[in-house]
Amino acid sequence: MASSSSVRSFPSIKAIRTFVVDGVGSGGDYHNVKGGHWLIDTSISTPMSRWEKYRASRTSWGINVLGSFCVEIEGSDGTVGFATGFGGPPACWLVHQHFERFLIGADPRDTNHLFEQMYRGSMFYGRKGLPVAVISVIDLAIWDLLGKIRNEPVYKMIGGATRDRLDFYCTGPEPTAAKAMGFWGAKVPLPFCPEEGHTGLKKNVEFLKKHRESVGPDFPLMVDCYMSLNVPYTIQIAAACKDLNINWWEECLSPDDTDGFHQIKQAHPQIKFTTGEHEYSRYGFRKLIEGRNLDIIQPDVMWLGGMTELLKVAAMAAAYDIPVVPHASGPYSYHFVVSQTNCPFQEYLANSPDGKSVLPVFGDLFLDEPIPEKGYLDVSQLDKPGFGLTLNPAARLIPAQYLLTPNPERPLGQPAPEQKKPVEDVKVNEVMKGVHLLAGKTAAITGGTTGIGRAIALLYIRQGCNVAINHLALSSDSEHLESLLSEASTIKKEDPEAGTLIEVAGDVSNPETGKKLVERAVQEWGRLDVFVSNAGICQFADEWFLLLLSVKGMDRWSICKHPPSSFLQSEQPNKPNILLPTRRTNLDGAFYSCQSAARQMALQQSPPGGSIIAISSISALVGGAQQTHYTPTKAGVLSLTQSMACALGKYHIRCNALLPGTIRTQLNEEDLANDEKRKYMEGRIPLGRTGVPSDLAGPAVFLASEELSGYVNGAQLLVDGGLFVNLQ
């Protein structure tokens, strides 16, 4: 009998985004650090040291030329995986122009399948180096995504814990500092290369002897040769340092010189030799492992092919009883090591400029990168979903589309979008059709069925943004709501990359409405990127002017040729209070709904934060005799936006205001139906016309886009055809 149970559905890969890290000292390129850092500006023997002009600094020959980059992979449920590595703009290019095709729509659990497709698809130019390093970061982002979807740490998905604590040795310039910090051993870089002859050899021996004396005879001391030696020199220096009790000699030769490793091991069978940092894939490690000439292999999980390939290499090494001690890579390595029985300890690569203190390996990229204390790390510190890393909201990430030409939105080989000639009176929706400036984003808009809110919602959808709109659920508004839903559906049918629309009923003056709108958007799409506080009312006060005043001493105004404004009117028993509902909707509603949006955005990561856009008014800057109940609310919205910009910037939430001038909406259609009044207004506007709702939609896209307005915060943008500057 067939079982009635079924396997639960699992999110697929929905989107992949890449970033480069601006500046130095952050991300997966260890060597992209400030000048003076020991990693780049101390004497270290390298393959380039044979030329004297490249000996003083490793940056002189370009060790940091690529820089850090990051990959973000989004699941169809909105969950996001994130990883960093080295590769810079070229890495981003490879992700989008080549590897992305294997990922979109795929099941992220199929890690072996995805690796094989990317690896084999790039064999004609890859197999090693940058292409495989790029695959590595993609793979790590997938593992991070899997852990977050499953709500468990990566190490639990690849075998679970094999110990309670992880012990470290330290690579840095000062073994005495490593010993003082509690590390069990220290590794130093060899300063002089073979091309510096007998003098250089003597200096190397003296250098190592000095460090041995500084830490005593029993503290483990290792030497990193960074692929810079040859077979004769290695044999010679190892012999010269036998009495120094060097624990191991690392990466003496090019990783391609497997015969050379055999020769140095034959010459010194009792001395330990290691390598692997710059080797790639299980195919590259196979010959290193099969020869049994190495005592430890040291793959870098951010370079060799990611976690997926590292697990295969580790299994191969375990069959030969060769320990695996990964090179650096911070928490990515920590999760691997604690899950494997043939990984006795882990390297900590000193990231402080002088190498004498413990700092996060990835600099300030993450808020909570675990680091060893007193030379070890408690495994419980890794008990967070995925790799357990929270992206720093202040991380200096630059989206790839601003670095690549053609950018990822137009893959290489596809024609550029046809450039349209400027056409007068063409709607912004038509002008921007086919562009997706907000692809993959989620927005919520209050007051979204008519006027400005409706125009913004429709353009957001065309730009690839999913939109949740709020409305009052009035019977008089049902026609507008139905037509909006129909238009959004049509857009989606015409353009599969367009966003989708959902609606949420409620009065924004109720604090629960904004909360409900935000929660519904997050429930549907996993996050909130943009919030537009648009709901507002504007009742002109003409009908109030003829009311008899009960203010003592002012009854004469009841027969005055020019009746008073609403400001001078008293409460009337048969007339509603015009101030309170205006304030509750325009200002209180903006406060409550923006507060709900900010709370959600402050919790978000990868990317952090979001954009809050408040629809204020030109009336926030100028008075209006018939608007004494209205202008203060819009000034309040502007002030609220400015204060939010100050308070929320640290969460990477940008807050800006749009100030529309005279825009023809349902709020003022009766007022502008008066031809004489309309012509008077148009005469005051330098562009010669009143605005339409779509005039606000383009600026709203600009402020929603992190790429276009990422440094715009606390701004007020007048959208008035020049009216304000012409008020004189």
XYZ file of C-alpha atoms in Angstrom:
728
model
C 0.000 0.000 0.000
C 1.411 3.343 -0.994
C 2.249 5.772 1.775
C 0.032 8.824 2.034
C 2.856 10.954 3.354
C 4.771 13.217 0.999
C 8.048 15.119 1.135
C 7.554 18.787 1.874
C 8.329 21.213 -0.890
C 11.664 23.018 -0.711
C 12.483 26.529 -1.932
C 14.320 26.851 -5.224
C 16.940 29.442 -6.143
C 15.116 32.572 -7.203
C 17.844 35.159 -7.691
C 21.584 35.654 -7.450
C 23.275 38.973 -6.792
C 26.918 39.935 -6.559
C 28.814 42.795 -4.970
C 32.355 44.022 -4.686
C 33.639 45.423 -1.418
C 34.655 49.044 -1.682
C 37.965 49.941 -0.062
C 40.309 47.699 1.896
C 40.266 45.615 5.055
C 36.925 43.902 4.523
C 35.790 40.674 2.871
C 37.342 37.510 1.541
C 40.513 38.865 -0.071
C 42.926 38.502 2.849
C 45.579 40.592 1.163
C 43.452 43.616 0.295
C 44.507 45.552 3.389
C 45.910 48.983 4.185
C 49.533 49.778 3.522
C 51.858 48.862 6.348
C 49.973 45.681 7.198
C 52.321 42.782 7.925
C 50.610 40.612 5.286
C 51.747 42.848 2.442
C 54.559 45.088 3.655
C 56.972 42.831 5.525
C 59.736 40.769 3.938
C 58.006 37.628 2.656
C 59.490 35.324 0.045
C 57.105 34.885 -2.913
C 57.341 33.563 -6.490
C 57.973 37.187 -7.517
C 60.871 37.746 -5.107
C 63.383 36.680 -7.758
C 62.983 40.249 -9.062
C 64.313 42.719 -6.549
C 61.785 45.452 -7.281
C 58.961 43.145 -6.165
C 60.448 42.154 -2.800
C 59.523 45.114 -0.598
C 55.749 44.782 -0.838
C 53.488 42.062 -2.144
C 51.141 44.695 -3.511
C 53.900 45.788 -5.919
C 53.241 42.717 -8.043
C 49.477 42.740 -7.524
C 48.565 40.270 -4.770
C 45.542 42.430 -3.943
C 44.618 43.361 -7.496
C 41.271 41.534 -7.547
C 39.844 42.470 -4.166
C 36.896 40.992 -2.287
C 33.523 40.135 -3.734
C 30.308 38.709 -2.313
C 27.552 36.462 -3.587
C 23.963 36.619 -2.373
C 21.570 33.827 -3.326
C 17.858 34.225 -2.668
C 15.453 31.329 -2.299
C 11.900 31.387 -3.601
C 10.715 31.737 0.004
C 12.748 34.940 0.461
C 15.543 33.323 2.482
C 18.980 34.657 1.554
C 22.372 32.950 1.616
C 25.529 35.038 1.549
C 29.253 34.409 1.174
C 32.445 36.298 0.431
C 35.699 35.478 -1.316
C 38.240 37.051 -3.641
C 37.774 37.940 -7.281
C 36.405 41.473 -7.473
C 34.595 42.631 -10.646
C 35.876 39.709 -12.795
C 34.272 37.298 -10.336
C 30.948 39.138 -10.558
C 31.167 38.964 -14.333
C 31.632 35.186 -14.286
C 28.734 34.706 -11.898
C 26.249 36.540 -14.072
C 27.548 35.841 -17.564
C 28.217 32.152 -17.037
C 27.344 30.403 -13.776
C 23.960 32.010 -13.096
C 22.328 29.904 -15.824
C 22.975 26.756 -13.796
C 21.497 28.201 -10.618
C 18.225 30.027 -11.246
C 15.305 27.704 -10.574
C 17.537 24.958 -9.190
C 17.072 23.087 -5.930
C 19.820 24.393 -3.589
C 20.083 20.949 -1.981
C 21.564 19.598 -5.205
C 25.029 20.859 -4.305
C 26.937 18.085 -6.111
C 24.923 18.576 -9.283
C 25.340 22.357 -9.251
C 29.081 22.133 -8.628
C 29.571 19.645 -11.470
C 27.672 21.820 -13.921
C 29.628 24.946 -13.027
C 32.973 23.121 -12.949
C 32.483 21.185 -16.179
C 30.862 24.141 -17.908
C 34.009 26.192 -17.273
C 36.637 23.519 -17.936
C 37.582 25.067 -21.263
C 38.943 28.106 -19.448
C 38.917 27.088 -15.796
C 39.755 23.952 -13.763
C 41.932 26.087 -11.480
C 42.385 29.686 -10.409
C 39.720 32.359 -10.508
C 36.858 30.386 -12.129
C 37.006 27.704 -9.437
C 37.397 30.347 -6.711
C 34.197 31.969 -7.999
C 32.420 28.604 -7.922
C 33.655 28.260 -4.341
C 31.945 31.431 -3.159
C 28.724 30.498 -4.958
C 28.850 27.103 -3.286
C 29.389 28.650 0.158
C 26.433 30.987 -0.377
C 24.298 27.957 -1.272
C 25.340 26.167 1.931
C 24.538 29.321 3.911
C 21.115 29.427 2.225
C 20.475 25.760 3.043
C 21.359 26.278 6.684
C 19.060 29.265 6.975
C 16.159 27.472 5.290
C 16.648 24.468 7.576
C 17.423 26.654 10.595
C 20.596 24.767 11.448
C 24.346 25.425 11.237
C 26.307 24.160 8.264
C 28.465 21.853 10.364
C 25.345 19.940 11.416
C 24.487 19.326 7.746
C 27.898 17.875 6.839
C 28.402 15.386 9.631
C 27.832 17.166 12.920
C 30.294 17.988 15.665
C 33.317 15.772 16.333
C 34.526 17.852 19.306
C 33.461 20.536 21.763
C 36.219 23.038 21.003
C 38.336 23.971 18.031
C 42.044 24.646 18.634
C 44.056 27.089 16.533
C 47.586 27.928 15.581
C 48.354 31.454 14.438
C 50.008 32.673 11.251
C 51.650 36.038 11.821
C 54.925 37.938 12.087
C 55.519 37.447 15.831
C 55.457 33.928 17.353
C 55.829 35.434 20.821
C 52.548 37.273 20.325
C 50.853 34.068 19.149
C 52.089 32.253 22.234
C 50.914 35.054 24.509
C 47.461 34.997 22.899
C 47.068 31.296 23.731
C 47.592 29.671 20.337
C 49.194 26.226 20.457
C 51.687 27.097 17.734
C 52.870 29.822 15.358
C 53.708 29.995 11.678
C 55.962 32.672 10.226
C 56.595 33.653 6.607
C 60.089 32.991 5.253
C 61.601 36.385 4.375
C 64.300 35.640 1.754
C 64.151 33.785 -1.558
C 66.634 31.432 -3.314
C 67.662 34.165 -5.746
C 69.214 36.042 -2.823
C 71.866 33.343 -2.686
C 73.959 32.155 0.246
C 73.486 35.465 2.066
C 69.724 35.114 1.857
C 69.918 31.511 3.071
C 71.998 32.558 6.057
C 69.539 35.353 6.884
C 66.646 32.891 6.730
C 68.352 30.549 9.183
C 69.160 33.433 11.518
C 65.560 34.680 11.261
C 64.151 31.286 12.258
C 66.741 30.806 14.988
C 65.762 34.144 16.529
C 62.103 33.124 16.648
C 62.917 29.686 18.051
C 64.854 31.306 20.862
C 62.051 33.780 21.543
C 59.393 31.092 22.159
C 61.538 28.349 23.643
C 62.426 24.868 22.375
C 59.017 23.208 22.701
C 56.535 25.711 21.282
C 55.569 24.475 17.761
C 57.015 26.697 15.038
C 56.074 26.395 11.351
C 57.423 28.113 8.230
C 55.369 29.380 5.263
C 57.375 29.502 2.022
C 54.517 30.629 -0.262
C 55.498 28.622 -3.377
C 58.793 30.537 -3.605
C 61.458 27.822 -3.237
C 62.847 25.093 -5.478
C 63.835 21.515 -4.672
C 67.585 22.061 -3.990
C 66.989 25.128 -1.829
C 64.258 23.377 0.180
C 66.497 20.417 0.874
C 69.338 22.744 1.869
C 67.401 25.031 4.220
C 65.560 22.137 5.882
C 68.912 20.545 6.646
C 70.325 23.843 7.949
C 67.404 24.220 10.372
C 67.161 20.651 11.699
C 68.251 21.701 15.163
C 65.535 24.382 15.302
C 62.767 21.780 15.556
C 60.588 23.247 12.796
C 57.171 21.569 13.050
C 56.515 21.749 9.302
C 57.645 23.477 6.112
C 54.673 24.784 4.173
C 54.155 25.280 0.437
C 57.844 25.191 -0.442
C 57.172 24.444 -4.110
C 54.602 25.197 -6.764
C 51.563 22.968 -6.152
C 52.070 21.650 -9.700
C 55.487 20.190 -8.816
C 54.333 16.827 -7.470
C 57.663 15.218 -8.429
C 59.468 17.919 -6.445
C 57.481 17.057 -3.313
C 58.549 13.467 -3.774
C 62.217 14.507 -3.950
C 62.203 16.705 -0.834
C 60.372 14.023 1.135
C 62.918 11.452 0.043
C 65.718 13.762 1.173
C 64.091 14.446 4.551
C 61.683 11.637 5.415
C 61.494 12.694 9.091
C 60.592 16.323 8.353
C 56.968 17.333 7.743
C 56.022 19.074 4.510
C 52.612 20.556 3.712
C 50.860 22.281 0.814
C 47.452 22.750 -0.831
C 46.478 26.344 -0.213
C 46.735 27.131 -3.923
C 45.439 23.849 -5.316
C 41.991 23.435 -6.817
C 39.354 20.679 -6.981
C 39.614 17.011 -6.109
C 41.499 16.432 -9.351
C 44.248 18.807 -8.307
C 44.534 17.224 -4.864
C 44.459 13.642 -6.122
C 48.100 13.528 -7.151
C 49.212 15.399 -4.023
C 47.419 12.851 -1.848
C 48.236 9.663 -3.779
C 51.972 10.356 -3.662
C 51.949 10.296 0.161
C 54.716 12.878 0.102
C 52.786 15.380 2.189
C 52.126 15.181 5.899
C 49.217 17.629 5.871
C 47.111 19.104 3.060
C 45.812 22.652 3.408
C 42.988 23.470 0.986
C 41.267 26.842 1.117
C 37.489 26.372 1.079
C 37.019 29.778 -0.606
C 39.314 28.729 -3.464
C 39.342 24.975 -4.168
C 35.642 24.644 -5.048
C 33.705 25.411 -1.899
C 32.373 23.175 0.833
C 31.012 20.677 -1.682
C 34.428 19.948 -3.161
C 36.305 20.218 0.135
C 34.250 17.347 1.546
C 35.385 15.155 -1.367
C 39.031 16.123 -0.917
C 38.812 15.444 2.816
C 37.337 11.993 2.226
C 40.131 11.198 -0.205
C 42.786 12.380 2.264
C 41.200 10.404 5.099
C 41.616 7.198 3.099
C 45.388 7.899 3.108
C 45.475 8.999 6.770
C 46.583 12.479 5.742
C 45.236 15.243 8.016
C 43.376 18.155 6.448
C 44.053 21.581 7.977
C 42.329 24.255 5.884
C 44.029 27.499 5.011
C 42.380 30.459 6.794
C 38.819 31.174 5.473
C 37.425 32.021 8.890
C 34.043 30.542 9.845
C 33.718 28.691 6.526
C 36.661 26.550 7.615
C 35.534 26.334 11.236
C 32.262 24.611 10.287
C 34.163 22.145 8.127
C 36.895 21.301 10.628
C 34.606 20.598 13.585
C 32.649 18.117 11.451
C 35.660 16.038 10.345
C 37.663 13.462 12.302
C 40.833 13.918 10.236
C 41.028 17.693 10.824
C 42.948 18.119 14.083
C 43.024 21.937 14.283
C 42.580 25.155 12.296
C 44.715 28.077 11.158
C 44.021 31.605 12.333
C 45.474 34.169 9.932
C 46.309 37.250 12.007
C 44.310 40.122 10.546
C 45.556 42.980 12.709
C 48.109 45.276 11.030
C 50.908 44.209 13.361
C 49.697 40.625 13.735
C 49.713 40.861 17.505
C 45.978 40.806 18.252
C 42.969 38.735 17.221
C 40.530 40.434 14.849
C 37.838 39.025 12.537
C 39.306 37.386 9.428
C 36.810 39.202 7.203
C 37.343 42.603 8.802
C 34.157 44.593 9.337
C 32.046 42.763 6.755
C 30.061 40.904 9.413
C 28.764 41.962 12.810
C 29.310 38.665 14.594
C 32.187 36.731 13.039
C 33.413 34.273 15.701
C 37.098 34.568 16.557
C 39.305 32.369 18.760
C 39.937 33.451 22.316
C 42.953 32.084 24.188
C 43.696 29.987 21.126
C 40.415 28.134 20.798
C 36.761 28.451 19.859
C 33.857 26.778 21.604
C 31.837 24.880 18.990
C 28.593 26.208 20.495
C 29.536 29.611 19.024
C 28.781 28.126 15.602
C 25.210 27.182 16.530
C 23.432 29.638 14.262
C 21.631 29.011 10.946
C 23.947 28.678 7.955
C 27.417 29.981 8.673
C 25.932 32.199 11.371
C 27.216 35.480 9.948
C 25.205 38.714 10.055
C 26.098 41.188 7.337
C 27.158 44.572 8.683
C 24.545 47.163 7.609
C 27.440 49.559 7.030
C 29.310 47.113 4.780
C 30.732 48.928 1.767
C 29.093 46.782 -0.906
C 28.819 47.955 -4.504
C 26.241 46.064 -6.619
C 27.800 44.468 -9.673
C 25.584 46.176 -12.230
C 27.488 49.401 -11.634
C 30.795 47.787 -12.494
C 30.027 45.553 -15.437
C 29.408 46.611 -19.026
C 27.145 45.211 -20.251
C 25.662 44.831 -16.812
C 24.028 41.635 -15.568
C 20.608 42.857 -16.683
C 21.802 42.485 -20.278
C 23.937 39.326 -20.632
C 26.781 39.330 -23.118
C 25.584 38.465 -26.581
C 22.091 39.895 -26.173
C 21.174 43.122 -27.948
C 21.014 46.318 -25.990
C 17.509 47.655 -25.348
C 16.353 49.897 -28.158
C 16.884 53.541 -27.299
C 13.609 55.403 -27.567
C 13.487 58.955 -28.819
C 12.083 61.506 -26.404
C 8.332 61.813 -26.869
C 6.230 64.525 -25.282
C 3.360 63.552 -22.966
C 4.320 59.865 -22.893
C 3.421 58.212 -19.585
C 6.342 57.255 -17.384
C 5.070 53.655 -17.330
C 5.507 53.426 -21.088
C 8.861 55.179 -21.156
C 10.284 52.791 -18.551
C 8.671 49.606 -19.876
C 11.148 46.732 -20.143
C 13.500 48.174 -17.519
C 13.658 46.429 -14.154
C 15.347 48.842 -11.771
C 13.656 47.265 -8.755
C 13.932 43.614 -9.709
C 13.404 41.279 -6.768
C 12.424 44.036 -4.321
C 9.315 44.207 -2.157
C 7.382 47.408 -1.463
C 4.373 48.384 0.619
C 2.322 51.493 -0.172
C -0.409 53.094 1.900
C -3.292 54.641 -0.008
C -2.500 52.714 -3.154
C -5.705 52.410 -5.168
C -5.902 55.905 -6.641
C -3.801 58.939 -7.470
C -0.146 59.071 -6.548
C -0.114 55.768 -4.659
C -1.629 53.931 -7.608
C 0.850 55.452 -10.078
C 3.800 54.475 -7.884
C 2.461 50.953 -7.382
C 2.065 50.344 -11.119
C 5.528 51.659 -11.998
C 7.097 49.646 -9.190
C 5.443 46.522 -10.596
C 6.757 47.322 -14.074
C 10.225 47.693 -12.543
C 10.100 44.142 -11.169
C 9.017 45.037 -7.632
C 6.385 43.087 -5.716
C 3.902 45.504 -4.157
C 1.453 45.338 -1.259
C -1.011 48.242 -1.281
C -3.245 49.443 1.526
C -6.775 50.776 1.032
C -9.831 51.657 3.125
C -12.123 48.988 1.631
C -14.798 51.580 0.901
C -17.611 50.586 -1.453
C -16.942 53.793 -3.377
C -13.341 52.615 -3.898
C -14.085 49.069 -5.060
C -14.059 50.053 -8.719
C -10.608 51.607 -8.361
C -9.298 48.542 -6.542
C -10.634 46.120 -9.141
C -9.176 48.130 -12.020
C -5.808 48.335 -10.247
C -5.679 44.574 -9.701
C -6.644 44.026 -13.326
C -3.983 46.417 -14.628
C -1.308 44.805 -12.435
C -2.304 41.371 -13.737
C -2.039 42.590 -17.324
C 1.427 43.999 -16.703
C 2.538 40.637 -15.287
C 1.177 38.762 -18.301
C 2.963 41.099 -20.712
C 6.222 40.972 -18.751
C 6.975 37.825 -16.669
C 9.761 39.745 -14.901
C 7.306 42.312 -13.575
C 6.242 42.253 -9.947
C 2.968 41.098 -8.460
C 0.338 42.960 -6.431
C -1.534 42.139 -3.230
C -3.951 44.329 -1.276
C -4.521 44.825 2.438
C -7.515 46.730 3.845
C -7.306 49.091 6.798
C -7.280 52.678 8.052
C -3.726 53.965 8.561
C -4.834 56.076 11.509
C -5.130 52.747 13.338
C -1.621 51.715 14.486
C -2.390 48.071 13.640
C -2.959 48.814 9.945
C 0.661 49.644 9.132
C 1.799 46.610 11.091
C -0.657 44.389 9.219
C 0.458 45.744 5.839
C 4.141 45.142 6.591
C 3.518 41.668 7.993
C 1.476 40.696 4.926
C 4.236 41.815 2.551
C 6.914 39.949 4.516
C 4.727 36.848 4.740
C 4.277 36.880 0.965
C 7.810 37.781 -0.162
C 10.143 37.360 2.809
C 11.270 40.961 3.365
C 10.402 44.636 2.904
C 12.742 46.784 0.822
C 10.639 49.902 0.204
C 7.842 51.582 2.126
C 5.827 54.477 0.691
C 3.733 56.415 3.198
C 1.227 57.933 0.821
C -2.224 57.806 2.431
C -3.604 61.285 3.018
C -6.703 63.444 2.919
C -7.095 67.070 1.887
C -10.485 68.652 2.403
C -10.596 72.257 1.267
C -12.419 74.454 3.757
C -14.578 76.695 1.560
C -17.823 75.252 2.874
C -16.749 76.122 6.388
C -16.270 79.794 5.641
C -19.950 80.713 5.836
C -20.466 79.142 9.240
C -21.624 81.531 11.959
C -18.836 81.995 14.451
C -19.483 81.650 18.106
C -16.166 83.188 19.048
C -17.018 86.100 21.293
C -16.700 89.414 19.521
C -16.400 87.867 16.053
C -20.046 87.349 15.054
C -19.664 90.266 12.660
C -17.752 87.951 10.333
C -20.946 86.075 9.594
C -21.970 88.850 7.241
C -18.472 89.762 6.071
C -17.818 89.792 2.317
C -14.706 87.629 2.809
C -15.532 84.794 5.209
C -12.831 83.523 7.608
C -10.622 80.517 7.103
C -11.190 77.262 8.946
C -8.575 78.329 11.479
C -10.941 80.898 13.020
C -13.962 78.643 13.165
C -15.237 77.154 16.375
C -16.554 73.671 16.815
C -20.074 73.275 15.407
C -22.385 70.581 16.702
C -23.642 69.567 13.279
C -20.281 69.712 11.466
C -17.395 67.209 11.800
C -14.072 68.426 13.145
C -11.880 68.881 10.065
C -8.547 68.993 11.897
C -8.573 65.704 13.782
C -9.249 63.307 10.886
C -6.721 65.174 8.735
C -4.065 64.875 11.408
C -4.907 61.268 12.232
C -4.629 60.164 8.621
C -1.847 62.369 7.338
C 0.501 62.547 10.320
C -0.474 59.870 12.840
C -0.948 57.361 10.028
C 2.443 58.214 8.561
C 4.088 57.809 11.973
C 2.513 54.435 12.776
C 3.002 52.898 9.349
C 6.582 54.128 8.941
C 7.357 52.827 12.420
C 6.126 49.346 11.442
C 8.185 49.433 8.249
C 11.318 50.610 10.084
C 11.044 47.847 12.657
C 10.993 45.249 9.907
C 13.816 46.844 7.926
C 16.043 47.145 11.008
C 15.953 43.354 11.405
C 16.812 42.573 7.800
C 20.161 41.411 6.459
C 21.597 40.631 3.017
C 20.903 43.333 2.070
C 20.243 45.260 5.262
C 17.769 48.084 5.781
C 15.604 49.583 3.079
C 14.062 52.819 1.813
C 11.178 54.718 3.411
C 9.544 57.343 1.186
C 7.037 59.761 2.682
C 4.679 61.714 0.456
C 4.654 65.183 2.004
C 3.626 68.256 -0.002
C 4.719 71.647 -1.230
C 2.296 72.745 1.494
C 4.938 71.715 4.027
C 6.948 74.726 2.844
C 4.279 77.343 2.165
C 1.008 78.349 3.773
C -2.528 78.139 2.438
C -5.470 80.169 3.696
C -7.852 77.279 3.141
C -5.407 74.657 4.430
C -4.616 75.598 8.031
C -5.788 72.136 9.039
C -3.739 70.448 6.289
C -0.382 72.206 5.918
C 0.778 71.429 9.493
C 0.236 67.714 8.883
C 2.374 67.762 5.755
C 5.056 69.819 7.494
C 4.907 67.208 10.225
C 5.417 64.428 7.687
C 8.487 66.220 6.334
C 9.879 66.722 9.835
C 9.116 63.091 10.692
C 11.050 61.971 7.626
C 14.066 64.063 8.517
C 14.093 62.719 12.077
C 13.739 59.153 10.821
C 16.710 59.715 8.537
C 18.789 60.631 11.581
C 17.534 57.785 13.736
C 17.523 54.969 11.190
C 20.651 55.601 9.174
C 22.659 53.259 11.375
C 20.336 50.457 10.279
C 20.987 51.326 6.624
C 17.426 52.620 6.298
C 17.193 55.667 4.045
C 14.296 58.067 4.657
C 13.329 60.712 2.139
C 10.289 62.815 1.268
C 8.591 63.659 -2.012
C 6.852 67.040 -2.033
C 4.267 67.141 -4.830
C 2.969 70.453 -6.057
C -0.430 70.750 -7.720
C -1.178 67.214 -8.862
C -4.497 66.305 -10.444
C -5.932 63.547 -8.241
C -9.346 62.627 -6.866
C -8.574 64.897 -3.893
C -8.583 68.088 -5.925
C -10.461 67.210 -9.104
C -13.470 69.303 -8.131
C -11.265 72.234 -7.198
C -9.407 72.101 -10.540
C -12.604 71.626 -12.494
C -12.927 75.395 -12.274
C -11.257 76.500 -15.533
C -10.439 79.944 -14.221
C -8.724 78.535 -11.134
C -6.902 75.848 -13.109
C -5.570 78.365 -15.637
C -4.444 80.589 -12.783
C -2.520 77.673 -11.239
C -0.963 76.675 -14.566
C 0.156 80.273 -15.068
C 2.164 80.104 -11.839
C 3.947 76.873 -12.829
C 7.040 77.412 -15.045
C 6.390 74.137 -16.909
C 2.937 75.435 -17.785
C 0.816 72.527 -16.577
C -0.442 70.924 -13.426
C 1.055 67.593 -12.516
C -0.347 64.081 -12.905
C 0.212 61.154 -10.506
C 2.735 59.485 -12.794
C 4.989 62.529 -12.366
C 5.659 61.229 -8.818
C 6.237 57.625 -9.862
C 9.654 58.140 -11.458
C 11.118 59.982 -8.445
C 9.655 57.253 -6.229
C 11.557 54.624 -8.251
C 14.724 56.683 -7.873
C 14.390 56.848 -4.088
C 13.487 53.144 -3.887
C 16.614 52.075 -5.751
C 19.653 51.556 -3.524
C 21.781 51.622 -6.648
C 20.490 55.000 -7.846
C 20.017 56.783 -4.524
C 22.040 54.791 -2.018
C 23.610 57.935 -0.538
C 20.396 59.977 -0.495
C 19.034 60.226 3.030
C 16.962 62.916 4.737
C 16.285 64.651 1.415
C 13.159 66.474 0.280
C 12.442 66.383 -3.433
C 9.985 68.903 -4.834
C 7.939 67.547 -7.739
C 6.035 70.683 -8.659
C 6.995 71.801 -12.171
C 8.948 74.708 -10.644
C 5.988 76.157 -8.722
C 7.835 76.712 -5.451
C 10.698 78.702 -6.926
C 8.198 80.861 -8.813
C 6.109 81.834 -5.789
C 6.911 85.532 -5.529
